[in-house]
Amino acid sequence: MSFENLNLHPLILKAIVDSGYTEPTPIQEQAIPELLAGHDIMASAQTGTGKTAAFMLPALHRLATPAKVHSRGPRVLVLTPTRELALQVSEAAAKYGKHLPRVKVVSILGGMPYPLQNKLLSQPVDILVATPGRLIDHIQRGRIDFSRLEMMVLDEADRMLDMGFIDDVERIAAATPATRQTLLFSATLDSAIDKVAARLLKTPKRIQIAAQQARLDNIEQRLHYVDDLSHKNRLLDHLLRDMALKQAIVFTATKRDADTLADNLSAQGHEAAALHGDMSQRDRTRTLTKLRHGGLRVLVATDVAARGIDVAGITHVINFDLPKFAEDYVHRIGRTGRAGAAGIAVSFASGKDGVNLKKIERFTGQQIASHVVPGLEPRFKPRPGAGGASRGTPNVAHKRSRTWSNDTSGRNANSANGNRDNSRGRSFDSDNRGNSFRGNSNPSPYARTK
Ligand code: ADP
Ligand code: MG
C-alpha cells in the first residue's frame, strides 16, 4: 500500500513525500479511507504509530475544498489533553499542510495570555488545536464561532478521561454542529471510552491496530535493582555517561524530584533540564524546543508533562522512579523507539517496588530483564537461588528475572520456569536498529503488529 492509493489531495501527497514517509502506517491505511468517506471512527494503536497524520491528512483534505458555510470559525477542531501534545499536533498540521494555500492553524492552550488568544480567534481559523479547559473559557465568552465546524478530533481520549476533562469535552462537543464528523483516538478502547464514544460519535467504525503484546517490540526493557537513592544516583550517572545514549528522558515521581535531579545532573556536568506542570508555558516550550533541536541531552520529567513527546533523538528512557500505573509505564517508554527506531528503557526498582513491577509486567505481558553494572551491584538480592540477577556477573545481564526475595508465593521454587525465561532472554544486538521507514528492505516494524 502506498500513499498514492489513499486518494489524498496531490498537495498533501507532496508534503508527505517531503516528510520522507514511504508508506502509510497501519492506522493510517485503515483510518484514512473511512475518514475520507465521511465516517466517524474510534481508533487505538500503540504510541508512535502515526495517529496524528491518520487524522490530520483527511482533515487537510477537507480544507482543500472551500467551506460550505460562510464564517471565520474553525473547520477542524482537535482536542488534546496536554499543551505539549497540542503543540505537536499544530506542528504536524503546518508540516502536512504546507503546500496547501492558506491553512491557518491556531492553538489555544492553558497558561498562555488571553489577549493574544483573543486576537488569534478574531481572525479566520481553519484548524483549531486546543486543550479543553481554556477552550471552554473562550466558548463561554462567545469568542468562538463553530458554525462551519466539519470535524472534531479527540486525541488521546483515554488521557482526557483520566485527567477529568471529559465533561469539558462533552460541553465543547455540544457547542458544535451535530453534522460534524467525530474522531476518537485512544491508547485503549475500553468500556469507559465506549461510553464517551456512544455520546459523541455517530455509528463509528472501530479500528484497533496493535495487540498489547506487540506494542513494545522495538524497545529493549532493562531493570536495575537499587538499594537506595544514592545507589540510583550513581547508576544514573553511569548510564548517562554511555556514548550510545544520544538523548534521554528520566522520569521521576514528583515535580520537586524532577527539579532536584535536573539540578544535580547539571552540577555533575550533564546537559539536563526539568519539565513538569508547575513550570510556565514559556519555560516548558523553551525546554522542549531545546530538546528537539538537540541542545539538551537529558530531560527530567514527570508523567503528565512528558506525555506525547515525540522527539526522534531519544534513545533512552530511564524510570528513576517506577510509575504508579502500569499504563504510564507504556506511555513513558514509548517516548523512545519513535517511528520504528530502536530504543532502550531502563527502570530502577527497589525492594518495595515488587508489586508495582509485577503489575507492569502483567500489563505489558513482558518480563523485564534485570541488568547489573559491575561495581554498582545492588546489595539487595531479589532472587536468591533462582539464578539470573543475583549472580551479579555481567553476562547474566540479559537474563530475565521475575521473583523477589520478599515474594513468598513459592515461585522461586519453579526452576524450570527460570530456565525457560533465561533461554528467552533476547539478544537485542541482532535486532534491526535502523529506522525501517526510510528505504531499508526490512519489513516495517509496524508490519510486525498483529
Ligand atoms: P502517535 O500519535 O501514534 O503516538 P505520531 O503521530 O506522534 O504517533 O507519530 C510518530 C512518528 O512517526 C512521528 O515522528 C511521525 O513523523 C512519524 N510518522 C508518521 N507517519 C509516518 C509514516 N507513514 N512513515 C514514517 N513515519 C511516520
Ligand atoms: Mg499521538
Coordinates of C-alpha atoms and ligand atoms in Angstrom, one line a residue:
M1 CA 0.0 0.0 0.0
S2 CA 1.3 3.4 -0.9
F3 CA 0.1 6.9 0.0
E4 CA -1.0 7.4 -3.7
N5 CA -3.7 4.8 -3.2
L6 CA -5.3 6.8 -0.5
N7 CA -6.8 9.5 -2.8
L8 CA -5.4 12.3 -0.8
H9 CA -5.1 15.8 -2.4
P10 CA -1.9 16.0 -4.5
L11 CA -0.5 18.9 -2.5
I12 CA -0.9 16.8 0.7
L13 CA 0.9 13.9 -1.0
K14 CA 3.7 16.3 -1.9
A15 CA 4.1 17.2 1.8
I16 CA 4.1 13.5 2.7
V17 CA 7.0 12.9 0.3
D18 CA 8.8 15.9 1.8
S19 CA 8.4 14.3 5.2
G20 CA 10.2 11.2 3.9
Y21 CA 7.3 8.8 4.5
T22 CA 7.3 6.0 2.0
E23 CA 4.2 4.1 3.1
P24 CA 1.2 4.7 5.4
T25 CA 1.3 3.0 8.8
P26 CA -1.5 0.5 9.5
I27 CA -3.6 3.0 11.4
Q28 CA -3.2 5.5 8.6
E29 CA -4.0 2.8 6.0
Q30 CA -7.2 1.8 7.8
A31 CA -8.4 5.2 9.1
I32 CA -7.8 7.5 6.2
P33 CA -10.3 5.8 3.7
E34 CA -13.0 5.7 6.4
L35 CA -12.4 9.3 7.2
L36 CA -12.4 10.4 3.5
A37 CA -15.7 8.5 3.2
G38 CA -17.1 10.7 6.0
H39 CA -17.4 8.1 8.7
D40 CA -16.9 8.7 12.4
I41 CA -14.1 6.5 13.8
M42 CA -12.8 5.3 17.2
A43 CA -9.3 4.0 16.9
S44 CA -6.5 2.7 19.0
A45 CA -2.9 1.9 18.1
Q46 CA 0.3 1.9 20.0
T47 CA 2.2 5.2 20.6
G48 CA 4.5 6.3 17.8
T49 CA 2.5 4.7 15.0
G50 CA 1.4 7.8 13.2
K51 CA -2.0 8.6 14.6
T52 CA -1.5 12.3 14.1
A53 CA -1.2 12.0 10.4
A54 CA -4.1 9.5 10.4
F55 CA -6.4 12.3 11.3
M56 CA -4.5 15.3 10.1
L57 CA -4.2 14.2 6.5
P58 CA -8.0 13.7 6.0
A59 CA -8.6 16.9 7.9
L60 CA -6.4 18.8 5.5
H61 CA -8.0 17.1 2.6
R62 CA -11.3 18.6 3.7
L63 CA -9.7 22.0 3.8
A64 CA -8.6 21.7 0.2
T65 CA -12.2 22.4 -0.8
P66 CA -13.9 25.6 0.2
A67 CA -16.2 25.7 3.2
K68 CA -19.9 25.4 2.5
V69 CA -20.8 27.7 5.4
H70 CA -19.6 31.2 5.3
S71 CA -17.9 32.1 8.6
R72 CA -14.4 32.7 10.1
G73 CA -14.6 30.0 12.7
P74 CA -12.6 26.7 12.7
R75 CA -13.5 24.0 10.2
V76 CA -11.4 21.4 12.2
L77 CA -11.1 21.2 15.9
V78 CA -8.5 18.9 17.7
L79 CA -8.7 18.5 21.4
T80 CA -5.7 17.1 23.3
P81 CA -5.0 16.5 27.0
T82 CA -1.8 18.5 27.2
R83 CA -0.2 21.6 25.9
E84 CA 2.8 19.8 24.6
L85 CA 0.7 17.4 22.6
A86 CA -1.4 20.3 21.2
L87 CA 1.8 22.0 20.0
Q88 CA 2.9 18.8 18.3
V89 CA -0.4 18.5 16.5
S90 CA -0.2 22.1 15.4
E91 CA 3.3 21.5 14.0
A92 CA 2.1 18.4 12.2
A93 CA -0.8 20.4 10.7
A94 CA 1.7 23.0 9.4
K95 CA 4.0 20.3 8.1
Y96 CA 1.4 18.3 6.2
G97 CA -0.5 21.4 5.1
K98 CA 2.5 23.5 3.9
H99 CA 1.7 23.2 0.2
L100 CA -2.0 23.9 0.6
P101 CA -2.9 27.6 0.2
R102 CA -3.8 29.4 3.4
V103 CA -4.3 26.8 6.1
K104 CA -4.5 28.8 9.3
V105 CA -3.7 26.8 12.4
V106 CA -4.3 28.3 15.8
S107 CA -3.5 26.7 19.2
I108 CA -5.5 27.7 22.2
L109 CA -3.7 26.4 25.3
G110 CA -4.0 26.9 29.0
G111 CA -1.3 29.0 30.6
M112 CA -0.9 31.4 27.7
P113 CA -2.0 35.0 27.7
Y114 CA -5.7 35.7 26.8
P115 CA -5.2 38.9 24.7
L116 CA -3.0 37.1 22.2
Q117 CA -5.6 34.2 22.0
N118 CA -8.4 36.7 21.6
K119 CA -6.6 38.3 18.7
L120 CA -6.0 34.9 17.1
L121 CA -9.6 33.9 17.5
S122 CA -10.9 37.1 15.9
Q123 CA -9.2 36.2 12.7
P124 CA -10.2 33.4 10.3
V125 CA -9.2 30.0 11.6
D126 CA -9.1 26.6 9.7
I127 CA -7.7 24.3 12.3
L128 CA -8.1 24.9 16.0
V129 CA -6.0 22.8 18.3
A130 CA -6.9 23.2 22.0
T131 CA -6.7 21.9 25.5
P132 CA -10.3 21.6 26.8
G133 CA -10.2 23.9 29.8
R134 CA -9.1 27.0 28.1
L135 CA -11.3 26.4 25.1
I136 CA -14.3 26.3 27.4
D137 CA -13.4 29.7 28.7
H138 CA -13.4 31.2 25.2
I139 CA -16.6 29.4 24.2
Q140 CA -18.3 30.9 27.3
R141 CA -17.1 34.3 26.4
G142 CA -18.6 33.8 22.9
R143 CA -15.3 34.1 21.2
I144 CA -15.6 31.0 19.0
D145 CA -17.9 30.5 16.1
F146 CA -18.4 26.8 15.4
S147 CA -21.0 27.3 12.6
R148 CA -18.7 25.9 9.9
L149 CA -17.1 23.2 12.0
E150 CA -16.9 20.0 10.0
M151 CA -14.6 17.8 12.0
M152 CA -13.8 17.2 15.7
V153 CA -10.9 15.1 16.8
L154 CA -10.4 13.8 20.3
D155 CA -6.7 12.9 20.5
E156 CA -5.6 10.7 23.5
A157 CA -9.2 10.5 24.7
D158 CA -8.2 8.0 27.4
R159 CA -5.9 10.5 28.9
M160 CA -8.5 13.3 28.7
L161 CA -10.8 10.9 30.6
D162 CA -8.1 10.2 33.2
M163 CA -7.4 13.9 33.7
G164 CA -11.0 14.7 34.2
F165 CA -11.5 16.6 31.0
I166 CA -14.4 14.6 29.7
D167 CA -17.2 16.9 30.9
D168 CA -15.4 19.8 29.3
V169 CA -15.0 17.8 26.1
E170 CA -18.8 17.0 26.1
R171 CA -19.7 20.6 26.6
I172 CA -17.4 21.6 23.8
A173 CA -19.0 19.0 21.5
A174 CA -22.4 20.3 22.4
A175 CA -21.4 23.8 21.1
T176 CA -20.5 22.3 17.7
P177 CA -22.8 21.4 14.8
A178 CA -24.4 17.9 15.0
T179 CA -23.4 17.4 11.4
R180 CA -19.7 17.2 12.3
Q181 CA -17.5 14.2 11.7
T182 CA -16.1 13.0 15.0
L183 CA -12.8 11.0 15.6
L184 CA -11.7 9.5 18.8
F185 CA -8.1 8.2 19.3
S186 CA -7.1 6.4 22.4
A187 CA -4.4 4.0 23.6
T188 CA -7.0 1.5 24.6
L189 CA -10.7 1.1 23.7
D190 CA -12.3 0.1 27.0
S191 CA -15.8 0.5 28.4
A192 CA -15.2 4.0 29.7
I193 CA -14.1 5.1 26.2
D194 CA -17.1 3.3 24.7
K195 CA -19.4 5.4 26.8
V196 CA -17.8 8.6 25.7
A197 CA -18.0 7.4 22.1
A198 CA -21.6 6.4 22.4
R199 CA -22.4 10.0 23.4
L200 CA -20.3 11.9 20.9
L201 CA -19.9 9.6 17.8
K202 CA -22.4 8.5 15.2
T203 CA -22.2 4.8 14.3
P204 CA -18.4 4.9 14.4
K205 CA -16.1 2.5 12.7
R206 CA -13.9 0.8 15.2
I207 CA -10.2 0.4 14.3
Q208 CA -7.9 -1.4 16.6
I209 CA -4.3 -2.0 15.4
A210 CA -1.8 -3.5 17.8
A211 CA -2.3 -6.2 20.3
Q212 CA -0.9 -5.1 23.6
Q213 CA 1.8 -7.7 23.4
A214 CA 3.4 -6.5 20.2
R215 CA 3.5 -2.9 21.1
L216 CA 7.0 -2.6 22.6
D217 CA 8.9 -4.7 20.1
N218 CA 11.5 -2.2 19.2
I219 CA 12.2 -1.1 22.8
E220 CA 14.6 -3.1 24.9
Q221 CA 13.5 -3.0 28.5
R222 CA 16.0 -3.3 31.3
L223 CA 15.7 -3.5 35.0
H224 CA 18.3 -2.4 37.6
Y225 CA 17.7 -3.3 41.2
V226 CA 18.6 -0.4 43.5
D227 CA 19.3 -0.2 47.2
D228 CA 18.6 3.5 47.9
L229 CA 18.7 7.0 46.4
S230 CA 22.4 7.3 46.4
H231 CA 22.7 4.0 44.5
K232 CA 20.1 5.3 42.0
N233 CA 22.1 8.5 41.5
R234 CA 25.3 6.6 40.9
L235 CA 23.7 4.2 38.4
L236 CA 22.1 7.1 36.6
D237 CA 25.4 8.9 36.3
H238 CA 26.9 5.8 34.9
L239 CA 24.1 5.3 32.4
L240 CA 24.3 8.9 31.2
R241 CA 28.0 8.5 30.5
D242 CA 27.2 5.9 27.9
M243 CA 28.1 7.3 24.5
A244 CA 25.3 5.3 22.9
L245 CA 22.9 7.5 24.8
K246 CA 22.1 10.3 22.5
Q247 CA 19.1 11.8 24.4
A248 CA 17.2 10.6 27.4
I249 CA 14.1 11.3 29.3
V250 CA 14.4 10.5 33.0
F251 CA 11.2 10.1 34.9
T252 CA 10.7 11.0 38.5
A253 CA 7.7 10.5 40.7
T254 CA 7.2 14.2 41.7
K255 CA 7.8 17.7 40.2
R256 CA 10.1 18.5 43.0
D257 CA 12.2 15.4 42.4
A258 CA 12.4 16.4 38.8
D259 CA 13.8 19.8 39.7
T260 CA 16.2 18.4 42.2
L261 CA 17.5 15.7 39.9
A262 CA 17.9 18.1 37.0
D263 CA 19.9 20.4 39.2
N264 CA 22.1 17.6 40.5
L265 CA 22.7 16.3 37.0
S266 CA 23.7 19.7 35.7
A267 CA 26.0 20.1 38.6
Q268 CA 27.6 16.8 37.6
G269 CA 28.2 18.2 34.1
H270 CA 25.3 16.6 32.3
E271 CA 23.2 18.7 29.9
A272 CA 20.0 18.4 31.8
A273 CA 16.8 20.3 32.4
A274 CA 13.4 19.6 34.1
L275 CA 10.0 19.5 32.5
H276 CA 6.8 19.5 34.7
G277 CA 3.4 21.0 35.1
D278 CA 4.5 23.7 37.6
M279 CA 6.7 25.4 35.0
S280 CA 5.4 28.3 33.0
Q281 CA 4.3 27.5 29.4
R282 CA 7.2 29.6 28.1
D283 CA 9.7 27.6 30.1
R284 CA 8.1 24.3 29.0
T285 CA 8.1 25.3 25.4
R286 CA 11.7 26.5 25.6
T287 CA 12.9 23.3 27.1
L288 CA 11.1 21.1 24.6
T289 CA 12.4 23.2 21.7
K290 CA 15.9 22.7 23.1
L291 CA 15.4 19.0 23.4
R292 CA 14.0 18.8 19.8
H293 CA 17.0 20.7 18.4
G294 CA 19.5 18.6 20.3
G295 CA 20.5 21.3 22.6
L296 CA 19.6 19.2 25.6
R297 CA 20.7 15.7 26.3
V298 CA 18.7 14.8 29.4
L299 CA 15.2 15.8 30.2
V300 CA 14.0 15.0 33.7
A301 CA 10.2 14.9 33.6
T302 CA 7.0 13.9 35.3
D303 CA 4.4 11.7 33.6
V304 CA 1.9 14.3 32.5
A305 CA 4.4 16.8 31.1
A306 CA 6.2 14.1 29.1
R307 CA 3.1 12.6 27.6
G308 CA 3.0 12.6 23.8
I309 CA 6.6 14.0 23.4
D310 CA 7.8 12.8 20.1
V311 CA 11.5 13.5 19.6
A312 CA 13.3 11.1 17.3
G313 CA 16.7 11.5 19.0
I314 CA 15.5 10.0 22.3
T315 CA 17.5 6.7 22.6
H316 CA 16.8 6.1 26.3
V317 CA 14.0 6.4 28.8
I318 CA 15.0 5.9 32.4
N319 CA 12.5 5.3 35.1
F320 CA 14.3 6.8 38.0
D321 CA 11.1 6.1 39.9
L322 CA 8.7 3.5 38.7
P323 CA 5.4 4.9 37.6
K324 CA 2.4 4.2 39.8
F325 CA 0.2 3.0 37.0
A326 CA 1.3 0.2 34.6
E327 CA -0.2 2.2 31.7
D328 CA 2.1 5.1 32.4
Y329 CA 5.0 2.7 32.1
V330 CA 4.0 2.0 28.5
H331 CA 3.5 5.7 27.7
R332 CA 6.8 6.6 29.3
I333 CA 8.9 4.0 27.4
G334 CA 7.0 4.9 24.2
R335 CA 9.0 8.2 24.3
T336 CA 11.9 6.2 22.8
G337 CA 11.7 3.9 19.8
R338 CA 9.8 6.6 17.9
A339 CA 8.9 5.9 14.3
G340 CA 10.3 2.4 14.4
A341 CA 13.8 3.2 15.6
A342 CA 15.2 1.1 18.4
G343 CA 15.1 2.4 22.0
I344 CA 16.2 1.4 25.4
A345 CA 14.1 1.7 28.5
V346 CA 15.8 1.3 31.9
S347 CA 13.8 1.0 35.1
F348 CA 15.2 1.3 38.7
A349 CA 13.4 -0.9 41.2
S350 CA 14.0 -1.2 44.9
G351 CA 12.7 -3.8 47.3
K352 CA 9.4 -2.0 47.8
D353 CA 8.7 -1.8 44.1
G354 CA 8.0 -5.5 43.7
V355 CA 4.2 -5.3 43.5
N356 CA 4.4 -2.4 41.1
L357 CA 6.8 -4.2 38.9
K358 CA 4.6 -7.2 38.6
K359 CA 1.7 -5.0 37.7
I360 CA 3.7 -3.5 34.9
E361 CA 4.9 -6.9 33.6
R362 CA 1.3 -8.3 33.7
F363 CA 0.1 -5.2 31.8
T364 CA 2.7 -5.4 29.0
G365 CA 2.8 -9.2 29.0
Q366 CA 6.6 -9.0 29.0
Q367 CA 9.1 -9.7 31.7
I368 CA 11.8 -7.1 32.2
A369 CA 15.3 -8.5 32.1
S370 CA 17.5 -7.5 35.0
H371 CA 20.9 -6.0 34.4
V372 CA 23.8 -5.4 36.7
V373 CA 26.5 -2.8 36.2
P374 CA 29.9 -4.2 37.5
G375 CA 30.9 -2.2 40.5
L376 CA 27.4 -0.9 41.1
E377 CA 25.7 -4.2 42.1
P378 CA 22.8 -4.0 44.4
R379 CA 23.3 -5.2 48.0
F380 CA 19.6 -6.1 47.7
K381 CA 19.2 -9.6 46.2
P382 CA 15.9 -10.0 44.6
R383 CA 16.1 -13.7 43.6
P384 CA 18.1 -15.9 45.9
G385 CA 18.6 -19.3 44.5
A386 CA 16.8 -18.6 41.2
G387 CA 19.7 -17.8 39.1
G388 CA 19.8 -14.6 37.0
A389 CA 20.3 -11.3 38.5
S390 CA 21.6 -12.4 41.9
R391 CA 24.7 -13.9 40.4
G392 CA 25.8 -10.4 39.7
T393 CA 28.1 -11.2 36.8
P394 CA 27.9 -9.1 33.6
N395 CA 26.9 -11.9 31.3
V396 CA 23.7 -12.7 33.1
A397 CA 22.6 -9.2 32.5
H398 CA 20.3 -10.2 29.6
K399 CA 18.6 -12.9 31.5
R400 CA 15.2 -12.4 32.7
S401 CA 14.3 -12.2 36.4
R402 CA 11.0 -12.4 37.9
T403 CA 10.8 -13.3 41.5
W404 CA 11.6 -11.3 44.6
S405 CA 13.2 -12.4 47.9
N406 CA 10.2 -11.0 49.7
D407 CA 7.8 -12.8 47.4
T408 CA 6.6 -15.8 49.3
S409 CA 4.4 -17.1 46.6
G410 CA 6.7 -20.0 46.1
R411 CA 7.5 -19.1 42.5
N412 CA 11.2 -19.2 43.5
A413 CA 11.0 -23.0 43.5
N414 CA 10.0 -23.1 39.9
S415 CA 13.4 -23.5 38.4
A416 CA 12.0 -24.9 35.1
N417 CA 10.3 -21.6 34.6
G418 CA 13.5 -19.8 35.5
N419 CA 15.4 -21.8 32.8
R420 CA 12.9 -21.1 30.1
D421 CA 13.0 -17.5 31.0
N422 CA 16.7 -17.4 30.6
S423 CA 16.6 -19.0 27.2
R424 CA 14.1 -16.4 26.2
G425 CA 16.4 -13.6 27.1
R426 CA 16.6 -11.6 23.9
S427 CA 19.7 -10.6 22.2
F428 CA 19.0 -7.1 21.2
D429 CA 22.1 -6.8 19.1
S430 CA 20.7 -8.9 16.4
D431 CA 17.7 -6.7 16.0
N432 CA 17.3 -4.2 13.3
R433 CA 18.2 -0.9 14.9
G434 CA 17.6 1.2 11.8
N435 CA 14.5 3.2 11.1
S436 CA 12.7 0.9 8.7
F437 CA 10.6 3.6 7.2
R438 CA 13.4 5.1 5.2
G439 CA 14.3 2.9 2.4
N440 CA 15.6 -0.2 4.2
S441 CA 14.5 -3.5 2.9
N442 CA 13.4 -5.0 6.2
P443 CA 9.7 -5.0 6.9
S444 CA 8.3 -2.0 8.6
P445 CA 8.2 -2.5 12.4
Y446 CA 4.5 -1.7 12.1
A447 CA 4.0 -4.7 9.9
R448 CA 5.0 -6.9 12.8
T449 CA 2.0 -6.0 14.8
K450 CA -0.8 -8.4 14.6
Ligands
ADP1 P1 1.2 8.6 17.7 O1 0.3 9.7 17.8 O2 0.6 7.3 17.2 O3 1.9 8.3 19.1 P2 2.7 10.2 16.0 O4 1.6 10.7 15.2 O5 3.3 11.2 17.0 O6 2.4 8.9 16.7 O7 3.9 9.7 15.0 C1 5.1 9.2 15.5 C2 6.2 9.5 14.5 O8 6.0 8.7 13.3 C3 6.3 10.9 14.1 O9 7.7 11.3 14.2 C4 5.9 11.0 12.6 O10 6.6 12.0 11.9 C5 6.2 9.6 12.2 N1 5.4 9.1 11.1 C6 4.0 9.2 11.0 N2 3.6 8.6 9.9 C7 4.6 8.0 9.3 C8 4.8 7.3 8.1 N3 3.7 6.9 7.3 N4 6.0 6.9 7.7 C9 7.1 7.2 8.5 N5 7.0 8.0 9.7 C10 5.8 8.3 10.0
MG2 MG -0.5 10.9 19.2

